[in-house]
Amino acid sequence: MIRRREDFATGSVIETDVVVVGGGPIGIVTALELAKAGVRVALIESGLEHQDPVTQDLAVPASPQNDYFHLRSEVSVRRQLGGTTALWGGRCVKFDPVDFEDRRITAHAPWPINYDDVEPYWQRACDWAVCGRAAFNAREIPEIAHRDMVTGLPDDAVRTSDLERWSLPTRFGRTYASALRDVSGPEVWTGLTCVEIVTTDEGDRVDHLVVKTLDGRVGTVVATEYVIAAGGLEATRLLLVSDRRHPGGLGNAGGHLGHWYMSHVVCRVAVAQFADDSVIHAHERDSEGVYVRRRFTFSPQLQRRLGMPNAAVWLVNPPISNPEHRSGALSGVYLALISPIGRFLLAQAIREQHIETGLAPQIGAHLCNVLRDLLPSMGFAVTFCYARFLRRGRKAPGFVVRSPDNRYLLQYHGEHLPHWASRVELSSERDALGMRRICTHMCFTEADYEGVRRALGQVDAHLREHAVGHVEWLSDDVEELIHRDLKLVGGLHQVGTTRMSETPDGGVVDRNLEVHGVKGLYVASTSVFPTSGQANPTLLGIALGLRLADRLVAARNGQFSVDRTVTPIHRRGGPPHSAGASAVS
């Protein structure tokens, strides 16, 4: 059942078994899994069922926000039911076993769990994301296993068979609306913001939550267990402001709350020149119609030997804003994105990455490209528009045009190494509900920059060894290019600020996501990751939400451990009804 803020009266008390704060993908999955198991659940969402600018303003950081690397909140997060999946492209990637290892480059940020703790949840997470089977290597998919990304290039220390998968894209608020409205589902409250977690006088467990509406109504939520799934920054903010009996915030005994803020190192600083056109440059589809993309990745042995951050590299189009690419298709897309309809075609953050150059648009040159390539451009427009916007079911996640000279720009997507100075902190400025706004300080280290050079150098060596191509840098000043590109992506992924640890001295939550020192309070958010890996965090966040739901259900059933053979709510394939380094900032 979905209730709205108009249904909430001042002084109301919501009583339930488990309250989940935050209606993004992790919160929705956790709440529905618990409700399916018969647990009484309340799901509290600050936003509405649709985008609302007044509610969105609650997520705005303090002004002026001088963080060079951090995107504006209106393009990086969304306060509404379904959360930021309303902006999500749908890319699904699992974390690798090496991410959970005790590595030298992340020795100050150990995971208290290992890969085996999350491996049983990948398929269920894929089911919820609606991205098909949990197969992330081309050799596991018979219909594409016989093809190589580059003919004559084997998997070795550098690999080309690892995949990313793409969801519908799945808008969780829309996809699971019927399940959330079902009388047997959770009690969902929209337009209700949790502004404080109040503990007992002893401070060792939660007494209640304080919730408010934007029109001034105040009430409380009382439960047995409390799950904070409000997104990376908002979960951190809520713990920080709940300092009535815990100076510095809940779970901050070790001083880690808000620190170790990570996103990813994302940049385009080199091109791959291939010897011929025997290259799989575009997305493929498996037998279920799910889009997948091959990438250059690096073996754990190579990562350990060279001390490399985990990373992936894939082929992308040249900058579409520069008409020198001479592609009618790319110029046509650029003209569409800068037109009044452009904001309806792509999420704003992604759109800005493609069109923001700091220079005046060269519209005439782009029109010349389209006219010169008119028939192929028209064919591309019809085919892609159908696949992206009109076809029922799965939408094409994007496109890469074939290069006539076998030359492709490379996208690096790598681990952002944890650094103490990269942080989130409270300001003195307050939002419309009286909560203190946050300031972010995103830092990257020289080790992050060196990771880019090392990874692309390994790709170059691998291509040359097998005589299939080579890598060329776009500039002698690679660091300047990385610095420029990072400005466009910081804050899209929000990791590390409530990190999990074995002891309170090392982090904020324990291996089961329970806040150190506060029984019954859990954080189900990507902010609990001690490291960021090469993967975007959504799929692992969902997997950890599933793991937490299983644990809470098992505890209520008197079980001492989670039964890993638990049947998913629905069938596969469809929805259910580095410290010490110099910082660069």
Coordinates of C-alpha atoms in Angstrom, one line a residue:
M1 CA 0.0 0.0 0.0
I2 CA 1.4 3.4 -1.0
R3 CA 0.4 6.3 1.3
R4 CA 1.1 10.0 0.6
R5 CA 2.2 12.8 2.9
E6 CA -1.4 14.1 3.0
D7 CA -2.3 10.9 4.9
F8 CA 0.2 11.7 7.7
A9 CA -1.1 13.7 10.6
T10 CA 1.1 15.6 13.1
G11 CA 1.9 13.4 16.1
S12 CA 1.3 10.1 14.1
V13 CA 3.3 7.1 15.2
I14 CA 4.1 4.4 12.6
E15 CA 4.6 1.1 14.3
T16 CA 6.1 -1.9 12.5
D17 CA 8.6 -4.8 12.7
V18 CA 11.2 -3.4 10.3
V19 CA 11.4 0.1 8.9
V20 CA 13.4 0.7 5.7
V21 CA 14.4 4.4 5.2
G22 CA 14.8 5.1 1.5
G23 CA 12.9 3.9 -1.5
G24 CA 15.7 3.5 -4.0
P25 CA 16.6 0.1 -5.5
I26 CA 18.2 -1.3 -2.4
G27 CA 15.4 -0.1 -0.1
I28 CA 12.7 -1.4 -2.4
V29 CA 14.3 -4.8 -2.8
T30 CA 15.0 -5.2 1.0
A31 CA 11.4 -4.1 1.9
L32 CA 9.8 -6.5 -0.7
E33 CA 11.9 -9.4 0.3
L34 CA 11.0 -8.9 4.0
A35 CA 7.3 -8.5 3.2
K36 CA 7.3 -11.6 1.1
A37 CA 8.7 -13.5 4.1
G38 CA 5.8 -12.3 6.2
V39 CA 7.6 -9.5 8.1
R40 CA 5.6 -6.3 8.8
V41 CA 7.5 -3.6 7.0
A42 CA 7.2 0.2 6.6
L43 CA 9.1 1.8 3.7
I44 CA 9.7 5.5 4.2
E45 CA 10.6 7.6 1.1
S46 CA 11.4 11.3 1.2
G47 CA 10.3 11.8 -2.4
L48 CA 7.1 11.3 -4.2
E49 CA 6.1 8.8 -7.0
H50 CA 7.3 11.3 -9.5
Q51 CA 10.0 14.0 -9.7
D52 CA 9.3 17.0 -7.5
P53 CA 11.8 20.0 -7.5
V54 CA 10.9 21.1 -4.0
T55 CA 11.7 17.6 -2.6
Q56 CA 14.8 17.4 -4.8
D57 CA 16.1 20.6 -3.1
L58 CA 16.5 18.6 0.1
A59 CA 19.4 16.8 -1.5
V60 CA 21.3 20.0 -2.5
P61 CA 24.6 20.4 -0.6
A62 CA 25.6 23.6 1.2
S63 CA 26.4 26.6 -0.8
P64 CA 28.8 27.5 -2.2
Q65 CA 29.7 23.9 -3.2
N66 CA 33.3 24.3 -4.3
D67 CA 34.1 20.6 -4.8
Y68 CA 35.8 20.6 -8.3
F69 CA 35.1 16.9 -8.8
H70 CA 31.5 16.6 -7.6
L71 CA 28.5 16.7 -9.8
R72 CA 25.5 18.8 -8.9
S73 CA 22.9 16.8 -6.9
E74 CA 20.1 17.4 -9.4
V75 CA 22.1 15.4 -12.0
S76 CA 23.6 12.7 -9.7
V77 CA 20.7 11.7 -7.4
R78 CA 16.9 11.7 -7.6
R79 CA 14.6 12.0 -4.6
Q80 CA 11.6 9.9 -5.6
L81 CA 10.3 6.4 -5.3
G82 CA 12.8 4.3 -7.2
G83 CA 15.6 6.7 -6.3
T84 CA 18.4 7.3 -8.8
T85 CA 17.2 4.4 -11.0
A86 CA 15.0 7.1 -12.6
L87 CA 18.3 8.4 -14.1
W88 CA 20.0 5.0 -14.4
G89 CA 21.4 3.8 -17.7
G90 CA 21.0 0.2 -16.5
R91 CA 24.6 -1.0 -16.5
C92 CA 25.0 -4.0 -14.2
V93 CA 28.5 -5.3 -13.3
K94 CA 29.4 -7.6 -10.4
F95 CA 32.4 -7.0 -8.1
D96 CA 35.4 -9.4 -8.6
P97 CA 36.9 -11.8 -6.1
V98 CA 40.1 -9.7 -6.1
D99 CA 38.1 -6.7 -4.7
F100 CA 37.6 -8.5 -1.4
E101 CA 41.2 -9.6 -1.0
D102 CA 43.7 -8.1 1.4
R103 CA 45.6 -6.1 -1.2
R104 CA 48.6 -3.9 -0.6
I105 CA 47.1 -0.8 -2.3
T106 CA 44.0 -1.0 -0.1
A107 CA 45.5 -2.4 3.1
H108 CA 43.9 0.5 5.1
A109 CA 40.4 -0.5 3.8
P110 CA 39.9 -4.2 4.3
W111 CA 36.6 -5.9 3.6
P112 CA 35.3 -7.9 6.6
I113 CA 33.5 -10.2 4.2
N114 CA 34.8 -12.2 1.2
Y115 CA 33.5 -13.0 -2.3
D116 CA 31.9 -16.2 -1.1
D117 CA 29.6 -14.1 1.2
V118 CA 28.0 -12.3 -1.8
E119 CA 28.4 -14.9 -4.6
P120 CA 25.1 -16.6 -3.8
Y121 CA 23.2 -13.4 -4.3
W122 CA 24.4 -12.4 -7.8
Q123 CA 21.6 -14.2 -9.6
R124 CA 18.9 -12.8 -7.3
A125 CA 20.3 -9.3 -7.7
C126 CA 20.2 -9.8 -11.5
D127 CA 16.6 -10.9 -11.3
W128 CA 15.7 -7.7 -9.4
A129 CA 17.6 -5.5 -11.8
V130 CA 16.1 -7.5 -14.7
C131 CA 19.4 -8.0 -16.5
G132 CA 19.1 -11.7 -17.2
R133 CA 21.4 -14.5 -16.0
A134 CA 24.4 -13.8 -13.7
A135 CA 26.9 -14.6 -16.5
F136 CA 29.6 -12.0 -16.7
N137 CA 32.0 -13.7 -19.1
A138 CA 31.4 -14.4 -22.8
R139 CA 32.7 -18.0 -22.4
E140 CA 29.6 -18.7 -20.1
I141 CA 27.2 -17.6 -22.9
P142 CA 27.0 -20.2 -25.6
E143 CA 25.6 -17.9 -28.3
I144 CA 28.6 -15.6 -28.2
A145 CA 31.2 -17.8 -26.6
H146 CA 32.8 -18.7 -30.0
R147 CA 33.6 -15.1 -30.9
D148 CA 36.6 -13.1 -29.7
M149 CA 36.4 -9.3 -29.1
V150 CA 39.6 -9.0 -31.3
T151 CA 40.4 -11.8 -33.7
G152 CA 43.7 -13.3 -32.7
L153 CA 43.8 -11.8 -29.3
P154 CA 43.7 -14.4 -26.5
D155 CA 42.8 -14.0 -22.9
D156 CA 45.9 -13.7 -20.8
A157 CA 46.9 -11.2 -18.1
V158 CA 44.8 -8.8 -20.1
R159 CA 41.4 -10.3 -20.9
T160 CA 38.6 -9.4 -23.4
S161 CA 35.9 -11.9 -22.5
D162 CA 34.6 -10.2 -19.3
L163 CA 31.2 -8.6 -19.7
E164 CA 28.9 -5.9 -18.3
R165 CA 25.1 -6.5 -18.6
W166 CA 22.3 -4.0 -19.1
S167 CA 18.9 -3.9 -17.5
L168 CA 15.7 -2.7 -19.3
P169 CA 16.7 -0.1 -17.9
T170 CA 14.8 -0.9 -14.8
R171 CA 13.1 2.0 -13.1
F172 CA 12.5 0.4 -9.7
G173 CA 9.7 2.8 -8.7
R174 CA 7.7 2.0 -11.8
T175 CA 8.7 -1.7 -12.3
Y176 CA 7.7 -2.6 -8.7
A177 CA 4.8 -0.2 -8.3
S178 CA 2.2 -3.0 -8.3
A179 CA 4.2 -5.0 -5.7
L180 CA 4.5 -2.0 -3.5
R181 CA 0.8 -1.2 -3.7
D182 CA -0.2 -4.8 -2.9
V183 CA -1.9 -5.2 0.5
S184 CA 0.5 -8.0 1.3
G185 CA 3.5 -5.8 0.6
P186 CA 5.2 -3.2 2.8
E187 CA 3.4 -0.1 4.0
V188 CA 5.0 2.6 1.8
W189 CA 5.0 6.3 2.8
T190 CA 6.0 8.9 0.3
G191 CA 6.8 12.5 1.0
L192 CA 8.0 11.6 4.5
T193 CA 11.6 12.3 5.4
C194 CA 13.5 10.8 8.3
V195 CA 15.4 13.7 9.9
E196 CA 16.9 12.0 12.9
I197 CA 17.6 8.6 14.4
V198 CA 17.0 8.9 18.2
T199 CA 18.7 6.3 20.4
T200 CA 17.8 5.2 23.9
D201 CA 19.4 7.1 26.8
E202 CA 22.1 4.4 26.9
G203 CA 22.8 5.0 23.2
D204 CA 23.1 1.3 22.4
R205 CA 19.9 0.9 20.3
V206 CA 17.3 2.9 18.5
D207 CA 14.3 4.3 20.4
H208 CA 12.5 5.9 17.3
L209 CA 12.9 7.8 14.1
V210 CA 11.7 11.4 13.7
V211 CA 10.0 12.0 10.4
K212 CA 8.7 15.2 8.8
T213 CA 6.7 16.4 5.8
L214 CA 7.6 19.5 3.9
D215 CA 4.3 21.2 5.0
G216 CA 5.4 20.9 8.7
R217 CA 3.9 17.7 10.0
V218 CA 6.1 15.8 12.5
G219 CA 5.8 12.2 13.7
T220 CA 7.7 9.1 14.7
V221 CA 8.4 5.6 13.5
V222 CA 8.9 2.8 16.0
A223 CA 10.3 -0.6 15.0
T224 CA 12.3 -3.6 16.1
E225 CA 14.9 -3.2 13.3
Y226 CA 15.8 -0.1 11.4
V227 CA 17.4 -0.2 7.9
I228 CA 18.8 3.0 6.5
A229 CA 18.8 2.6 2.7
A230 CA 18.7 6.3 1.8
G231 CA 21.6 6.4 -0.7
G232 CA 25.3 6.9 -0.2
L233 CA 25.3 10.6 0.8
E234 CA 21.9 10.7 2.6
A235 CA 22.6 7.6 4.7
T236 CA 25.9 9.2 5.8
R237 CA 24.2 12.5 6.4
L238 CA 21.5 10.9 8.6
L239 CA 24.0 9.2 10.8
L240 CA 26.0 12.4 11.1
V241 CA 23.0 14.6 12.2
S242 CA 21.8 11.9 14.7
D243 CA 24.3 13.1 17.3
R244 CA 22.1 13.8 20.2
R245 CA 23.8 11.1 22.3
H246 CA 26.7 10.2 20.0
P247 CA 29.0 13.2 19.3
G248 CA 30.2 13.0 15.8
G249 CA 27.2 10.8 14.7
L250 CA 26.1 7.2 15.0
G251 CA 28.8 4.6 14.3
N252 CA 31.6 7.1 14.5
A253 CA 33.5 5.7 17.5
G254 CA 36.5 5.1 15.2
G255 CA 36.2 8.5 13.5
H256 CA 35.5 7.0 10.0
L257 CA 32.0 8.3 9.4
G258 CA 32.0 10.5 6.3
H259 CA 35.6 9.7 5.4
W260 CA 37.0 7.5 2.6
Y261 CA 34.5 9.0 0.0
M262 CA 35.0 7.3 -3.3
S263 CA 33.4 7.3 -6.8
H264 CA 35.4 6.0 -9.8
V265 CA 38.2 7.1 -11.9
V266 CA 36.6 7.6 -15.3
C267 CA 38.4 9.1 -18.3
R268 CA 39.1 9.0 -22.0
V269 CA 42.8 9.7 -22.6
A270 CA 43.9 7.2 -25.3
V271 CA 42.8 5.5 -28.5
A272 CA 43.2 1.9 -29.7
Q273 CA 44.4 1.5 -33.3
F274 CA 43.6 -2.0 -34.5
A275 CA 45.3 -3.7 -37.4
D276 CA 42.0 -4.6 -39.2
D277 CA 38.2 -4.5 -38.7
S278 CA 37.9 -7.8 -36.9
V279 CA 36.8 -6.1 -33.7
I280 CA 33.5 -6.4 -31.8
H281 CA 33.0 -2.8 -31.2
A282 CA 29.3 -2.7 -30.3
H283 CA 26.9 -4.2 -27.8
E284 CA 25.8 -7.9 -28.3
R285 CA 22.7 -9.6 -27.1
D286 CA 22.3 -13.0 -25.4
S287 CA 19.5 -15.5 -26.0
E288 CA 17.3 -13.6 -23.6
G289 CA 17.8 -10.4 -25.5
V290 CA 19.9 -8.8 -22.8
Y291 CA 22.5 -6.4 -24.0
V292 CA 26.1 -7.1 -23.0
R293 CA 29.4 -5.4 -23.7
R294 CA 32.9 -6.8 -23.8
R295 CA 35.8 -5.0 -22.1
F296 CA 39.5 -5.1 -21.5
T297 CA 40.0 -6.3 -17.9
F298 CA 43.1 -7.4 -15.9
S299 CA 43.8 -10.7 -14.2
P300 CA 44.0 -10.7 -10.4
Q301 CA 47.6 -12.1 -10.8
L302 CA 48.6 -9.0 -12.9
Q303 CA 46.8 -6.7 -10.4
R304 CA 48.7 -8.2 -7.5
R305 CA 52.1 -8.2 -9.2
L306 CA 51.9 -4.6 -10.4
G307 CA 49.9 -3.2 -7.5
M308 CA 47.2 -2.0 -9.9
P309 CA 43.8 -0.7 -9.0
N310 CA 41.0 -2.9 -10.5
A311 CA 39.8 -1.4 -13.8
A312 CA 38.0 -2.1 -17.0
V313 CA 38.5 -0.4 -20.4
W314 CA 36.1 -0.5 -23.4
L315 CA 35.6 1.0 -26.8
V316 CA 33.5 4.2 -27.2
N317 CA 32.7 6.8 -29.9
P318 CA 35.0 9.8 -30.4
P319 CA 33.6 13.0 -28.8
I320 CA 30.3 13.6 -30.6
S321 CA 30.6 17.4 -30.1
N322 CA 33.7 17.6 -32.3
P323 CA 32.6 17.5 -36.0
E324 CA 36.1 16.3 -37.1
H325 CA 34.9 12.8 -36.6
R326 CA 33.0 13.3 -39.9
S327 CA 30.3 10.8 -38.9
G328 CA 26.8 11.8 -39.9
A329 CA 25.3 9.5 -37.3
L330 CA 27.4 11.1 -34.5
S331 CA 26.6 14.6 -35.7
G332 CA 22.9 13.8 -35.9
V333 CA 23.0 12.6 -32.3
Y334 CA 24.8 15.7 -31.1
L335 CA 22.4 18.0 -32.8
A336 CA 19.5 16.1 -31.2
L337 CA 21.1 16.3 -27.7
I338 CA 21.6 20.1 -27.9
S339 CA 18.1 20.7 -29.2
P340 CA 15.1 21.4 -26.9
I341 CA 14.2 17.7 -27.0
G342 CA 17.7 16.6 -25.8
R343 CA 16.8 16.7 -22.1
F344 CA 14.2 14.0 -22.8
L345 CA 16.6 11.7 -24.5
L346 CA 19.3 11.1 -21.9
A347 CA 19.8 11.6 -18.1
Q348 CA 21.2 15.1 -17.6
A349 CA 24.6 14.0 -16.2
I350 CA 25.2 11.8 -19.2
R351 CA 24.0 14.4 -21.7
E352 CA 26.3 17.0 -20.3
Q353 CA 29.3 14.7 -20.7
H354 CA 28.5 14.5 -24.4
I355 CA 27.7 18.1 -25.2
E356 CA 29.7 20.3 -22.7
T357 CA 32.9 21.5 -24.4
G358 CA 33.2 25.1 -23.2
L359 CA 33.1 26.1 -26.9
A360 CA 30.4 27.4 -29.2
P361 CA 28.6 24.5 -31.0
Q362 CA 29.8 24.0 -34.6
I363 CA 26.3 23.4 -35.9
G364 CA 27.2 24.1 -39.6
A365 CA 30.0 21.5 -39.6
H366 CA 27.7 19.0 -38.0
L367 CA 25.0 19.6 -40.6
C368 CA 27.6 19.1 -43.3
N369 CA 28.5 15.7 -41.8
V370 CA 24.8 14.7 -41.8
L371 CA 24.2 15.8 -45.4
R372 CA 27.4 14.2 -46.6
D373 CA 26.4 10.9 -45.0
L374 CA 22.6 11.4 -45.5
L375 CA 21.3 8.0 -46.3
P376 CA 23.4 6.0 -43.7
S377 CA 22.6 8.7 -41.2
M378 CA 18.8 8.4 -41.8
G379 CA 19.1 4.6 -41.6
F380 CA 21.0 4.8 -38.3
A381 CA 18.4 7.3 -36.9
V382 CA 15.5 5.0 -37.7
T383 CA 17.1 1.8 -36.5
F384 CA 18.5 3.3 -33.2
C385 CA 15.4 5.4 -32.4
Y386 CA 13.3 2.2 -32.7
A387 CA 15.7 0.1 -30.5
R388 CA 16.2 2.9 -27.9
F389 CA 12.8 4.5 -27.6
L390 CA 10.0 2.6 -29.4
R391 CA 10.7 -1.2 -29.1
R392 CA 8.8 -2.9 -26.3
G393 CA 10.8 -4.4 -23.5
R394 CA 14.5 -4.0 -23.5
K395 CA 15.9 -0.7 -24.9
A396 CA 19.3 -0.3 -26.6
P397 CA 21.7 1.1 -23.9
G398 CA 23.7 3.1 -26.4
F399 CA 25.7 2.6 -29.6
V400 CA 29.2 2.7 -30.9
V401 CA 29.6 3.4 -34.6
R402 CA 32.1 1.4 -36.6
S403 CA 35.3 3.3 -37.2
P404 CA 36.3 3.3 -40.9
D405 CA 40.0 3.4 -39.9
N406 CA 39.7 0.8 -37.1
R407 CA 40.5 3.5 -34.5
Y408 CA 38.5 3.7 -31.3
L409 CA 38.5 5.9 -28.3
L410 CA 39.1 4.0 -25.0
Q411 CA 37.0 4.5 -21.9
Y412 CA 38.8 3.8 -18.6
H413 CA 36.6 3.0 -15.6
G414 CA 38.7 2.2 -12.6
E415 CA 38.8 1.8 -8.9
H416 CA 39.0 5.1 -6.9
L417 CA 41.5 4.2 -4.2
P418 CA 40.3 5.1 -0.6
H419 CA 41.8 8.3 0.9
W420 CA 41.1 9.7 4.3
A421 CA 40.8 13.3 3.1
S422 CA 38.1 12.4 0.6
R423 CA 35.1 13.0 2.8
V424 CA 31.6 14.3 3.5
E425 CA 30.9 16.6 6.4
L426 CA 28.1 18.7 7.8
S427 CA 27.8 22.4 7.2
S428 CA 25.9 25.0 9.3
E429 CA 23.4 25.6 6.5
R430 CA 20.0 23.9 6.9
D431 CA 17.4 22.6 4.4
A432 CA 13.7 23.2 4.5
L433 CA 13.2 20.5 7.1
G434 CA 15.9 21.9 9.4
M435 CA 18.5 19.2 8.6
R436 CA 22.1 20.4 8.2
R437 CA 23.3 20.2 4.6
I438 CA 26.5 18.5 3.7
C439 CA 29.7 19.6 2.0
T440 CA 31.7 17.1 -0.1
H441 CA 35.5 17.0 -0.6
M442 CA 36.3 14.5 -3.3
C443 CA 40.0 13.7 -3.6
F444 CA 42.0 11.7 -6.1
T445 CA 45.6 10.7 -5.5
E446 CA 48.7 10.3 -7.7
A447 CA 48.1 6.5 -7.3
D448 CA 44.7 6.9 -9.1
Y449 CA 46.4 8.7 -12.0
E450 CA 49.2 6.2 -12.2
G451 CA 46.6 3.4 -12.3
V452 CA 45.3 4.8 -15.6
R453 CA 48.7 4.9 -17.2
R454 CA 49.5 1.4 -16.0
A455 CA 46.2 -0.2 -17.2
L456 CA 46.3 1.3 -20.6
G457 CA 50.0 0.5 -20.9
Q458 CA 49.1 -3.1 -20.3
V459 CA 46.4 -3.0 -23.0
D460 CA 49.0 -1.5 -25.4
A461 CA 51.6 -4.2 -24.6
H462 CA 49.0 -7.0 -25.1
L463 CA 47.8 -5.7 -28.4
R464 CA 51.4 -5.3 -29.7
E465 CA 52.5 -8.7 -28.4
H466 CA 49.8 -10.4 -30.6
A467 CA 50.3 -7.9 -33.6
V468 CA 46.7 -6.8 -33.6
G469 CA 47.1 -3.1 -32.7
H470 CA 48.4 -0.6 -30.3
V471 CA 47.4 2.2 -27.9
E472 CA 48.1 5.9 -28.5
W473 CA 47.8 8.6 -25.9
L474 CA 45.8 11.7 -26.8
S475 CA 48.2 14.0 -25.1
D476 CA 51.7 14.0 -23.5
D477 CA 50.0 15.5 -20.4
V478 CA 47.8 12.5 -19.5
E479 CA 47.3 13.7 -15.9
E480 CA 45.7 16.9 -17.2
L481 CA 43.3 15.0 -19.3
I482 CA 42.3 12.7 -16.4
H483 CA 41.8 15.7 -14.2
R484 CA 39.6 17.3 -16.8
D485 CA 37.4 14.2 -17.2
L486 CA 37.0 13.5 -13.5
K487 CA 35.2 16.8 -13.2
L488 CA 32.3 15.2 -15.1
V489 CA 31.8 12.1 -13.1
G490 CA 32.5 12.7 -9.4
G491 CA 29.5 11.8 -7.2
L492 CA 27.7 9.6 -9.7
H493 CA 28.7 6.7 -7.5
Q494 CA 28.8 7.2 -3.7
V495 CA 30.9 4.7 -1.9
G496 CA 32.9 4.4 1.4
T497 CA 31.5 6.9 3.8
T498 CA 29.9 4.4 6.2
R499 CA 32.3 1.5 5.4
M500 CA 32.0 -1.9 6.9
S501 CA 34.7 -3.3 9.2
E502 CA 35.4 -6.0 11.7
T503 CA 35.6 -3.6 14.6
P504 CA 34.4 -0.1 15.5
D505 CA 37.9 1.2 15.2
G506 CA 38.0 0.4 11.5
G507 CA 34.6 1.6 10.2
V508 CA 31.0 2.4 10.8
V509 CA 29.0 -0.9 10.3
D510 CA 29.9 -4.5 10.8
R511 CA 30.0 -7.4 8.4
N512 CA 26.3 -7.8 8.7
L513 CA 25.7 -4.0 8.0
E514 CA 24.7 -3.4 11.7
V515 CA 26.0 0.0 12.9
H516 CA 28.8 -0.6 15.5
G517 CA 27.5 0.0 19.0
V518 CA 23.8 0.4 18.0
K519 CA 21.9 -2.8 18.0
G520 CA 19.1 -3.2 15.4
L521 CA 20.3 -0.3 13.2
Y522 CA 21.5 -1.3 9.8
V523 CA 22.9 0.6 6.8
A524 CA 22.0 -0.9 3.4
S525 CA 23.8 1.4 1.0
T526 CA 26.7 1.5 -1.4
S527 CA 28.3 3.7 1.2
V528 CA 29.2 0.6 3.2
F529 CA 31.8 -0.6 0.6
P530 CA 35.4 -0.3 1.9
T531 CA 36.6 -0.1 -1.7
S532 CA 35.0 0.8 -5.0
G533 CA 36.2 -1.8 -7.4
Q534 CA 36.0 -1.4 -11.2
A535 CA 32.2 -2.0 -11.2
N536 CA 29.4 0.5 -10.7
P537 CA 28.0 -0.2 -7.3
T538 CA 24.3 -0.9 -7.9
L539 CA 24.3 -4.6 -8.3
L540 CA 26.5 -5.3 -5.3
G541 CA 24.3 -2.9 -3.3
I542 CA 21.2 -4.9 -4.2
A543 CA 23.1 -8.2 -3.3
L544 CA 24.0 -6.9 0.1
G545 CA 20.3 -5.8 0.6
L546 CA 19.2 -9.3 -0.2
R547 CA 21.8 -10.7 2.2
L548 CA 20.6 -8.4 5.0
A549 CA 16.9 -9.3 4.3
D550 CA 17.8 -13.0 4.5
R551 CA 19.6 -12.5 7.8
L552 CA 16.7 -10.6 9.4
V553 CA 14.2 -13.2 8.3
A554 CA 16.5 -16.0 9.5
A555 CA 16.9 -14.3 12.9
R556 CA 13.1 -14.0 13.3
N557 CA 12.8 -17.7 12.4
G558 CA 15.3 -18.6 15.1
Q559 CA 17.9 -19.7 12.6
F560 CA 21.6 -19.1 13.4
S561 CA 22.7 -18.8 9.8
V562 CA 21.2 -17.9 6.5
D563 CA 20.1 -20.7 4.2
R564 CA 21.8 -19.9 1.0
T565 CA 19.4 -22.1 -1.0
V566 CA 16.5 -19.8 -0.2
T567 CA 14.2 -19.5 -3.3
P568 CA 14.1 -16.0 -4.9
I569 CA 10.8 -14.2 -4.8
H570 CA 10.5 -14.5 -8.5
R571 CA 11.8 -16.5 -11.5
R572 CA 14.9 -15.5 -13.2
G573 CA 14.4 -13.2 -16.2
G574 CA 11.4 -11.1 -15.0
P575 CA 10.4 -8.8 -12.2
P576 CA 8.4 -9.9 -9.1
H577 CA 4.8 -8.8 -8.3
S578 CA 44.9 4.7 -0.7
A579 CA 45.9 6.7 2.5
G580 CA 49.3 8.6 2.6
A581 CA 49.5 9.5 -1.1
S582 CA 49.3 13.1 -2.1
A583 CA 45.7 14.2 -2.8
V584 CA 44.6 16.0 -5.9
S585 CA 41.4 17.9 -5.3

